[in-house]
Amino acid sequence: MKILAVNGSPRGENSNTDRILQPFLEGARGAGAETETIYLRNKKINHCTGCFTCWTKTPGVCIHKDDVPGLLEKVRQADVIVYATPLYIFTVSGLMKDFMDRVIPLLMPHIIKRGGQYIHPMRHQGAWPKKVVLISNCGFPERHHFSGLLETFRCYTSGPDMELSATILCAGGELLKVPELRESIQWYIDASRRAGVEFMESGRILPETQEVLDRSLVDDPEFFCRMANAHWDSAIDRQPGPVAATGDAPAGTLSPALPPPPAGAGKPETFQEAVTGQAAMFNPRAAGSLRADIQFIVTGQEPGEYVLRMAGGRCTAHRGTVPEPALTVHSPSEVWLQIARGELSGQTAFMKGLYRTDGDLGLLLRMSELFSGKNDTAL
Ligand SMILES: Cc1cc2nc3c(=O)[nH]c(=O)nc-3n(C[C@H](O)[C@H](O)[C@H](O)COP(=O)(O)O)c2cc1C
């Protein structure tokens, strides 16, 4: 069985759509399918002009000389077509819509009644695969965003020549591209792969797999929105303009700067080594003009209070507190130590509630680049 997948994301191979599509195709290949993916962003596809020349002056032939005739030939040879598209304003992406509009030459202009409804019949027998699969993802955490898209495809496939055989609609899809979340959302990728196998074996996705694929990637929409907004804040802060945080807090009860770890020191053994090691990993280029204090309120085996102060392209570690930190991290020392030792992802630990923060979450999201140990991050 030949499956032709058409990816309509402008992000192409690096799209969240592709992160769901490719496992589906992998599963199908494992069960004997031959698959091909076409990335529409790499193709020249003009808009349909609505002239109907393809129905009148040159029946079956469009006025445009671009990549579409070649694509339609590939579609003709396939047994299944997968429409894989991000959700754009409750429907397909513009790239996908242009492609979908350009199938008009394959239809006859006349309207006939078939199967209880009026349709344009196909110009040639077998010009289009009967089986249609829809794969999409959207940014918002709620599935109702797909209702318009789904209705479009239900109508699109309601004639006798097509059937909507399977759908995978992933809400909260932007999480698919977060490397730190890869492990925790692997269940969705596995379900998509399983769906590919089931589709080949039974022509549909089995209900238990469908139930998994219908779950949103987002458990807690409130938390998701806070993280998403913090992400946007941190992205906006990187533009030239006002500095991200004041960081002008008075010294308060701050100790003098703690000595950095000796050159060649291994992984930190204590919280103080973790925090001085972090200051040593400061990346001034990533920080730019950032001035901010990060306050640590440490509980657990090594309770204490520490501050990382970033100002003037330098970062120093101190014991003590500041009255107005940009960000406060409340963490057991063991948790932060594990993060500093690279044994636990900071983002995963945060998602699991192993530590909590107050203040500028955008700063938290920037920590891996601010303390990357490099001096070459492009701003
Ligand atoms: C122009 C545009 C319109 C969008 N419209 C919606 C929308 O209506 N609902 C939604 O939940 N997400 C919407 N999004 C978010 C995308 O669906 C989301 O970023 C998705 O993960 C992109 O997938 P991709 O990486 O496969 O392109 C929109 C994004 C863009 C750029």
Tab-separated table of C-alpha atoms and ligand atoms in Angstrom:
chain	number	residue	atom	x	y	z
A	1	MET	CA	0.000	0.000	0.000
A	2	LYS	CA	1.342	3.426	-0.974
A	3	ILE	CA	0.833	6.237	1.521
A	4	LEU	CA	1.517	9.773	0.342
A	5	ALA	CA	1.813	12.325	3.142
A	6	VAL	CA	1.527	16.018	2.387
A	7	ASN	CA	2.959	18.257	5.106
A	8	GLY	CA	1.534	21.777	4.928
A	9	SER	CA	3.537	23.366	7.746
A	10	PRO	CA	5.751	26.327	6.792
A	11	ARG	CA	8.215	24.802	9.300
A	12	GLY	CA	8.549	21.702	7.090
A	13	GLU	CA	10.755	18.950	8.520
A	14	ASN	CA	11.109	20.889	11.768
A	15	SER	CA	7.384	21.165	12.399
A	16	ASN	CA	5.345	19.793	15.267
A	17	THR	CA	3.119	18.334	12.556
A	18	ASP	CA	6.076	16.279	11.320
A	19	ARG	CA	6.820	15.116	14.866
A	20	ILE	CA	3.442	13.331	14.819
A	21	LEU	CA	3.369	12.436	11.125
A	22	GLN	CA	6.728	10.664	10.922
A	23	PRO	CA	6.037	8.152	13.741
A	24	PHE	CA	2.671	7.395	12.084
A	25	LEU	CA	4.457	6.680	8.777
A	26	GLU	CA	7.178	4.685	10.564
A	27	GLY	CA	4.502	2.475	12.104
A	28	ALA	CA	2.835	2.049	8.713
A	29	ARG	CA	6.159	1.170	7.041
A	30	GLY	CA	6.816	-1.413	9.760
A	31	ALA	CA	3.495	-2.999	8.776
A	32	GLY	CA	4.398	-3.062	5.062
A	33	ALA	CA	3.493	0.364	3.658
A	34	GLU	CA	5.511	2.297	1.143
A	35	THR	CA	5.518	5.956	2.221
A	36	GLU	CA	6.580	9.327	0.880
A	37	THR	CA	6.342	12.780	2.453
A	38	ILE	CA	5.968	15.930	0.399
A	39	TYR	CA	6.799	19.196	2.156
A	40	LEU	CA	4.640	21.828	0.514
A	41	ARG	CA	6.938	24.631	1.665
A	42	ASN	CA	9.550	23.294	-0.788
A	43	LYS	CA	7.115	23.376	-3.720
A	44	LYS	CA	5.957	26.114	-6.019
A	45	ILE	CA	2.176	26.267	-5.639
A	46	ASN	CA	0.323	29.261	-7.025
A	47	HIS	CA	-3.066	30.321	-5.721
A	48	CYS	CA	-6.140	29.166	-7.623
A	49	THR	CA	-7.406	32.254	-9.476
A	50	GLY	CA	-10.994	30.988	-9.748
A	51	CYS	CA	-10.956	31.430	-13.549
A	52	PHE	CA	-12.329	27.909	-14.204
A	53	THR	CA	-10.168	27.689	-17.349
A	54	CYS	CA	-9.465	24.093	-16.184
A	55	TRP	CA	-13.210	23.407	-16.575
A	56	THR	CA	-13.817	25.274	-19.826
A	57	LYS	CA	-11.060	26.293	-22.273
A	58	THR	CA	-8.513	23.609	-21.304
A	59	PRO	CA	-10.494	20.872	-19.502
A	60	GLY	CA	-8.383	19.214	-16.813
A	61	VAL	CA	-5.436	21.588	-17.274
A	62	CYS	CA	-4.729	24.539	-14.987
A	63	ILE	CA	-3.400	27.871	-16.244
A	64	HIS	CA	-0.486	27.736	-13.783
A	65	LYS	CA	2.830	26.169	-14.706
A	66	ASP	CA	4.172	25.152	-11.311
A	67	ASP	CA	4.756	22.021	-9.188
A	68	VAL	CA	1.103	21.069	-8.740
A	69	PRO	CA	0.625	18.787	-11.796
A	70	GLY	CA	3.597	16.671	-10.617
A	71	LEU	CA	2.120	16.515	-7.110
A	72	LEU	CA	-1.299	15.472	-8.401
A	73	GLU	CA	0.350	12.683	-10.398
A	74	LYS	CA	1.961	11.398	-7.180
A	75	VAL	CA	-1.408	11.602	-5.423
A	76	ARG	CA	-3.020	9.623	-8.258
A	77	GLN	CA	-0.540	6.779	-7.705
A	78	ALA	CA	-1.127	6.584	-3.944
A	79	ASP	CA	-3.648	4.419	-2.093
A	80	VAL	CA	-3.835	6.745	0.892
A	81	ILE	CA	-3.294	10.490	1.219
A	82	VAL	CA	-2.343	11.970	4.588
A	83	TYR	CA	-3.096	15.659	5.013
A	84	ALA	CA	-0.707	16.828	7.744
A	85	THR	CA	-1.187	20.459	8.685
A	86	PRO	CA	-0.774	22.766	11.647
A	87	LEU	CA	-3.989	24.447	12.725
A	88	TYR	CA	-4.024	28.018	11.432
A	89	ILE	CA	-7.036	30.126	12.491
A	90	PHE	CA	-9.140	27.023	13.134
A	91	THR	CA	-8.374	25.409	9.777
A	92	VAL	CA	-5.542	24.234	7.493
A	93	SER	CA	-2.407	26.315	6.868
A	94	GLY	CA	-2.351	28.620	3.833
A	95	LEU	CA	0.115	26.288	2.086
A	96	MET	CA	-2.257	23.381	2.533
A	97	LYS	CA	-5.277	25.406	1.440
A	98	ASP	CA	-3.543	26.424	-1.801
A	99	PHE	CA	-2.727	22.776	-2.484
A	100	MET	CA	-6.282	21.660	-1.718
A	101	ASP	CA	-7.802	24.333	-3.968
A	102	ARG	CA	-5.674	23.270	-6.888
A	103	VAL	CA	-7.365	19.835	-7.220
A	104	ILE	CA	-10.224	21.494	-9.108
A	105	PRO	CA	-8.921	20.390	-12.575
A	106	LEU	CA	-9.435	16.781	-11.449
A	107	LEU	CA	-13.171	17.396	-11.070
A	108	MET	CA	-15.838	17.766	-13.726
A	109	PRO	CA	-17.805	21.021	-13.672
A	110	HIS	CA	-21.185	19.265	-13.862
A	111	ILE	CA	-23.176	18.651	-10.750
A	112	ILE	CA	-24.693	15.231	-10.286
A	113	LYS	CA	-26.569	13.519	-7.510
A	114	ARG	CA	-24.753	10.530	-6.048
A	115	GLY	CA	-25.183	8.786	-2.706
A	116	GLY	CA	-27.940	11.199	-1.689
A	117	GLN	CA	-25.931	14.365	-2.322
A	118	TYR	CA	-24.913	16.672	-5.130
A	119	ILE	CA	-21.262	16.467	-6.143
A	120	HIS	CA	-18.767	17.256	-8.902
A	121	PRO	CA	-17.700	13.829	-10.207
A	122	MET	CA	-14.016	12.998	-10.730
A	123	ARG	CA	-12.755	13.652	-14.267
A	124	HIS	CA	-10.868	10.317	-14.367
A	125	GLN	CA	-11.534	7.068	-12.557
A	126	GLY	CA	-9.052	6.568	-9.674
A	127	ALA	CA	-7.664	10.097	-9.883
A	128	TRP	CA	-7.637	10.369	-6.108
A	129	PRO	CA	-6.986	7.887	-3.280
A	130	LYS	CA	-10.148	6.875	-1.494
A	131	LYS	CA	-8.618	6.800	1.959
A	132	VAL	CA	-7.836	10.123	3.610
A	133	VAL	CA	-5.979	10.594	6.907
A	134	LEU	CA	-5.900	13.931	8.720
A	135	ILE	CA	-3.049	14.819	11.101
A	136	SER	CA	-2.905	18.195	12.828
A	137	ASN	CA	-1.650	19.952	15.915
A	138	CYS	CA	-2.538	23.259	17.471
A	139	GLY	CA	-1.006	25.653	19.973
A	140	PHE	CA	-3.893	25.995	22.406
A	141	PRO	CA	-4.485	23.228	24.926
A	142	GLU	CA	-8.160	22.686	24.096
A	143	ARG	CA	-9.361	20.256	21.435
A	144	HIS	CA	-12.378	22.325	20.454
A	145	HIS	CA	-9.984	24.399	18.299
A	146	PHE	CA	-10.086	21.517	15.798
A	147	SER	CA	-13.860	21.515	15.331
A	148	GLY	CA	-13.789	23.704	12.188
A	149	LEU	CA	-10.927	21.720	10.653
A	150	LEU	CA	-12.650	18.430	11.348
A	151	GLU	CA	-15.916	19.653	9.855
A	152	THR	CA	-14.029	20.821	6.734
A	153	PHE	CA	-12.558	17.353	6.256
A	154	ARG	CA	-15.878	15.634	7.001
A	155	CYS	CA	-17.497	17.678	4.221
A	156	TYR	CA	-14.478	17.275	1.940
A	157	THR	CA	-14.628	13.483	2.175
A	158	SER	CA	-18.407	13.088	2.319
A	159	GLY	CA	-18.754	12.120	-1.365
A	160	PRO	CA	-18.611	8.542	-2.640
A	161	ASP	CA	-14.984	8.751	-3.825
A	162	MET	CA	-13.314	9.495	-0.488
A	163	GLU	CA	-13.495	8.494	3.145
A	164	LEU	CA	-11.928	10.096	6.198
A	165	SER	CA	-10.322	6.916	7.534
A	166	ALA	CA	-8.300	8.277	10.478
A	167	THR	CA	-7.638	11.503	12.366
A	168	ILE	CA	-4.871	12.509	14.783
A	169	LEU	CA	-5.488	15.938	16.306
A	170	CYS	CA	-2.955	16.965	18.930
A	171	ALA	CA	-3.824	19.911	21.211
A	172	GLY	CA	-0.964	21.714	22.948
A	173	GLY	CA	1.265	20.652	20.047
A	174	GLU	CA	3.954	23.292	20.641
A	175	LEU	CA	5.163	21.106	23.522
A	176	LEU	CA	6.294	18.539	20.944
A	177	LYS	CA	9.323	20.656	20.107
A	178	VAL	CA	10.563	21.176	23.686
A	179	PRO	CA	13.596	18.866	24.093
A	180	GLU	CA	13.220	18.734	27.897
A	181	LEU	CA	9.691	17.354	27.530
A	182	ARG	CA	10.600	14.694	24.995
A	183	GLU	CA	10.491	11.882	27.540
A	184	SER	CA	7.294	12.977	29.227
A	185	ILE	CA	5.323	13.178	25.972
A	186	GLN	CA	6.785	10.063	24.380
A	187	TRP	CA	3.403	8.371	25.008
A	188	TYR	CA	1.870	10.516	22.263
A	189	ILE	CA	4.612	9.694	19.757
A	190	ASP	CA	4.297	5.985	20.598
A	191	ALA	CA	0.518	6.170	20.090
A	192	SER	CA	1.014	7.807	16.701
A	193	ARG	CA	3.398	5.023	15.684
A	194	ARG	CA	0.900	2.423	16.889
A	195	ALA	CA	-1.815	4.197	14.899
A	196	GLY	CA	0.293	3.737	11.735
A	197	VAL	CA	0.537	-0.002	12.366
A	198	GLU	CA	-3.178	-0.320	13.125
A	199	PHE	CA	-4.105	1.703	10.076
A	200	MET	CA	-2.202	-0.742	7.889
A	201	GLU	CA	-3.586	-3.789	9.642
A	202	SER	CA	-7.239	-2.781	9.941
A	203	GLY	CA	-7.692	0.366	7.861
A	204	ARG	CA	-8.403	2.467	10.961
A	205	ILE	CA	-7.040	3.499	14.342
A	206	LEU	CA	-8.262	1.203	17.119
A	207	PRO	CA	-10.434	2.870	19.795
A	208	GLU	CA	-7.896	2.436	22.626
A	209	THR	CA	-5.182	4.173	20.571
A	210	GLN	CA	-7.615	6.832	19.392
A	211	GLU	CA	-8.506	7.548	23.008
A	212	VAL	CA	-4.809	8.250	23.749
A	213	LEU	CA	-4.375	10.408	20.639
A	214	ASP	CA	-7.436	12.452	21.572
A	215	ARG	CA	-5.790	13.533	24.853
A	216	SER	CA	-4.272	17.003	25.027
A	217	LEU	CA	-0.543	17.187	25.751
A	218	VAL	CA	-1.422	19.756	28.398
A	219	ASP	CA	-2.563	18.447	31.827
A	220	ASP	CA	-2.875	21.806	33.503
A	221	PRO	CA	-3.963	24.650	31.173
A	222	GLU	CA	-3.339	27.320	33.863
A	223	PHE	CA	0.256	26.217	34.335
A	224	PHE	CA	0.683	25.833	30.569
A	225	CYS	CA	-0.469	29.430	30.012
A	226	ARG	CA	1.943	30.735	32.649
A	227	MET	CA	4.831	28.869	31.010
A	228	ALA	CA	3.789	29.960	27.526
A	229	ASN	CA	3.513	33.594	28.592
A	230	ALA	CA	6.864	33.428	30.351
A	231	HIS	CA	8.358	32.010	27.161
A	232	TRP	CA	6.982	34.920	25.115
A	233	ASP	CA	8.163	37.432	27.712
A	234	SER	CA	11.669	36.024	27.574
A	235	ALA	CA	11.628	36.019	23.762
A	236	ILE	CA	10.426	39.627	23.631
A	237	ASP	CA	13.033	40.685	26.193
A	238	ARG	CA	15.780	39.611	23.819
A	239	GLN	CA	14.886	42.381	21.380
A	240	PRO	CA	17.007	45.525	21.742
A	241	GLY	CA	15.245	47.907	24.091
A	242	PRO	CA	14.530	48.149	27.800
A	243	VAL	CA	16.496	45.787	30.014
A	244	ALA	CA	14.739	42.624	31.181
A	245	ALA	CA	14.874	43.210	34.903
A	246	THR	CA	16.230	45.985	37.064
A	247	GLY	CA	18.601	43.956	39.234
A	248	ASP	CA	19.394	47.172	41.069
A	249	ALA	CA	18.438	45.777	44.412
A	250	PRO	CA	20.460	47.063	47.318
A	251	ALA	CA	22.981	44.692	48.774
A	252	GLY	CA	20.669	43.783	51.707
A	253	THR	CA	22.343	41.048	53.713
A	254	LEU	CA	24.578	39.917	50.874
A	255	SER	CA	27.987	38.416	51.616
A	256	PRO	CA	30.947	39.391	49.457
A	257	ALA	CA	31.132	37.342	46.242
A	258	LEU	CA	31.828	33.687	47.001
A	259	PRO	CA	35.002	32.296	45.436
A	260	PRO	CA	34.444	30.432	42.158
A	261	PRO	CA	35.194	26.703	42.079
A	262	PRO	CA	38.836	25.875	41.243
A	263	ALA	CA	39.618	25.366	37.572
A	264	GLY	CA	38.982	21.769	36.547
A	265	ALA	CA	36.688	21.104	39.535
A	266	GLY	CA	34.367	18.156	38.896
A	267	LYS	CA	30.651	18.001	39.515
A	268	PRO	CA	29.464	19.994	42.573
A	269	GLU	CA	29.133	18.111	45.870
A	270	THR	CA	27.392	20.853	47.880
A	271	PHE	CA	24.756	23.479	47.175
A	272	GLN	CA	27.344	26.268	47.539
A	273	GLU	CA	29.530	24.567	44.914
A	274	ALA	CA	26.456	24.286	42.689
A	275	VAL	CA	25.669	27.983	42.910
A	276	THR	CA	29.291	29.204	42.534
A	277	GLY	CA	29.680	26.745	39.646
A	278	GLN	CA	26.589	28.237	38.068
A	279	ALA	CA	28.050	31.771	38.350
A	280	ALA	CA	31.214	30.469	36.671
A	281	MET	CA	29.126	29.148	33.766
A	282	PHE	CA	27.605	32.598	33.139
A	283	ASN	CA	27.374	33.527	29.468
A	284	PRO	CA	27.647	37.341	29.192
A	285	ARG	CA	26.718	37.402	25.508
A	286	ALA	CA	23.470	35.579	26.177
A	287	ALA	CA	22.745	37.966	29.056
A	288	GLY	CA	23.402	41.140	27.071
A	289	SER	CA	22.440	44.112	29.219
A	290	LEU	CA	20.479	41.992	31.703
A	291	ARG	CA	20.716	43.125	35.352
A	292	ALA	CA	18.935	40.769	37.693
A	293	ASP	CA	19.243	38.951	41.013
A	294	ILE	CA	18.130	35.344	41.386
A	295	GLN	CA	17.383	34.506	45.000
A	296	PHE	CA	17.630	30.890	46.199
A	297	ILE	CA	15.720	29.860	49.306
A	298	VAL	CA	17.196	26.461	49.989
A	299	THR	CA	15.610	23.774	52.144
A	300	GLY	CA	16.475	20.096	52.562
A	301	GLN	CA	19.882	18.774	53.616
A	302	GLU	CA	21.771	22.084	53.156
A	303	PRO	CA	19.312	24.842	54.062
A	304	GLY	CA	20.412	28.420	53.371
A	305	GLU	CA	19.919	31.566	51.286
A	306	TYR	CA	21.981	32.407	48.222
A	307	VAL	CA	21.883	35.007	45.454
A	308	LEU	CA	23.172	34.951	41.889
A	309	ARG	CA	23.715	38.566	40.853
A	310	MET	CA	23.978	39.385	37.138
A	311	ALA	CA	25.090	42.875	36.208
A	312	GLY	CA	27.551	44.514	33.829
A	313	GLY	CA	28.259	41.283	31.947
A	314	ARG	CA	29.326	39.449	35.148
A	315	CYS	CA	27.674	37.035	37.508
A	316	THR	CA	28.627	36.584	41.158
A	317	ALA	CA	27.329	34.208	43.809
A	318	HIS	CA	26.594	35.370	47.353
A	319	ARG	CA	25.141	34.115	50.610
A	320	GLY	CA	22.183	36.101	51.909
A	321	THR	CA	19.046	37.763	50.593
A	322	VAL	CA	18.032	40.740	48.470
A	323	PRO	CA	14.737	42.607	48.966
A	324	GLU	CA	13.627	42.610	45.312
A	325	PRO	CA	14.968	39.634	43.365
A	326	ALA	CA	13.802	39.271	39.744
A	327	LEU	CA	13.271	35.562	40.398
A	328	THR	CA	13.150	33.495	43.593
A	329	VAL	CA	13.796	29.760	43.457
A	330	HIS	CA	12.535	27.700	46.402
A	331	SER	CA	14.268	24.332	46.208
A	332	PRO	CA	15.542	21.513	48.357
A	333	SER	CA	19.345	21.521	48.011
A	334	GLU	CA	19.296	17.912	46.742
A	335	VAL	CA	17.048	18.834	43.800
A	336	TRP	CA	19.116	21.835	42.669
A	337	LEU	CA	22.313	19.854	43.137
A	338	GLN	CA	20.981	17.102	40.895
A	339	ILE	CA	20.109	19.724	38.259
A	340	ALA	CA	23.558	21.326	38.547
A	341	ARG	CA	25.184	17.900	38.205
A	342	GLY	CA	23.226	17.287	34.977
A	343	GLU	CA	21.360	14.368	36.551
A	344	LEU	CA	17.935	16.007	36.344
A	345	SER	CA	16.466	18.360	33.763
A	346	GLY	CA	15.587	21.723	35.339
A	347	GLN	CA	12.448	21.991	33.237
A	348	THR	CA	11.259	18.461	34.047
A	349	ALA	CA	11.892	19.053	37.772
A	350	PHE	CA	9.862	22.263	37.528
A	351	MET	CA	7.005	20.545	35.681
A	352	LYS	CA	6.981	17.856	38.390
A	353	GLY	CA	6.844	20.507	41.120
A	354	LEU	CA	10.183	19.456	42.665
A	355	TYR	CA	10.988	23.148	43.128
A	356	ARG	CA	8.934	26.285	42.736
A	357	THR	CA	9.566	29.882	41.774
A	358	ASP	CA	8.195	33.390	42.276
A	359	GLY	CA	8.809	36.297	39.952
A	360	ASP	CA	10.030	36.385	36.368
A	361	LEU	CA	9.447	32.924	34.887
A	362	GLY	CA	11.007	34.187	31.672
A	363	LEU	CA	14.302	34.367	33.529
A	364	LEU	CA	13.884	30.758	34.623
A	365	LEU	CA	13.318	29.722	31.016
A	366	ARG	CA	16.492	31.537	29.994
A	367	MET	CA	18.663	29.880	32.649
A	368	SER	CA	20.116	27.160	30.439
A	369	GLU	CA	21.403	29.763	27.959
A	370	LEU	CA	22.414	32.299	30.647
A	371	PHE	CA	24.533	29.647	32.365
A	372	SER	CA	25.629	27.718	29.278
A	373	GLY	CA	29.341	28.121	29.983
A	374	LYS	CA	29.757	29.678	26.552
A	375	ASN	CA	30.543	33.158	25.427
A	376	ASP	CA	29.308	32.759	21.894
A	377	THR	CA	25.525	32.575	21.998
A	378	ALA	CA	24.016	34.706	19.246
A	379	LEU	CA	21.614	37.236	20.680
B	1	LIG	C1	-1.037	32.093	11.601
B	1	LIG	C2	-1.218	31.146	12.747
B	1	LIG	C3	-2.496	30.809	13.166
B	1	LIG	C4	-2.701	29.941	14.227
B	1	LIG	N1	-3.966	29.624	14.616
B	1	LIG	C5	-4.164	28.793	15.676
B	1	LIG	C6	-5.492	28.466	16.115
B	1	LIG	O1	-6.501	28.880	15.546
B	1	LIG	N2	-5.618	27.665	17.206
B	1	LIG	C7	-4.535	27.152	17.853
B	1	LIG	O2	-4.724	26.429	18.840
B	1	LIG	N3	-3.270	27.407	17.438
B	1	LIG	C8	-3.059	28.217	16.370
B	1	LIG	N4	-1.790	28.490	15.929
B	1	LIG	C9	-0.640	27.805	16.576
B	1	LIG	C10	-0.131	26.604	15.748
B	1	LIG	O3	-1.162	25.695	15.486
B	1	LIG	C11	0.989	25.933	16.544
B	1	LIG	O4	2.046	26.839	16.656
B	1	LIG	C12	1.454	24.627	15.951
B	1	LIG	O5	2.200	23.912	16.914
B	1	LIG	C13	2.329	24.833	14.722
B	1	LIG	O6	2.610	23.569	14.178
B	1	LIG	P1	3.817	23.277	13.168
B	1	LIG	O7	5.100	23.325	13.975
B	1	LIG	O8	3.534	21.918	12.653
B	1	LIG	O9	3.764	24.325	12.090
B	1	LIG	C14	-1.575	29.370	14.883
B	1	LIG	C15	-0.281	29.714	14.465
B	1	LIG	C16	-0.098	30.600	13.407
B	1	LIG	C17	1.317	30.955	12.971
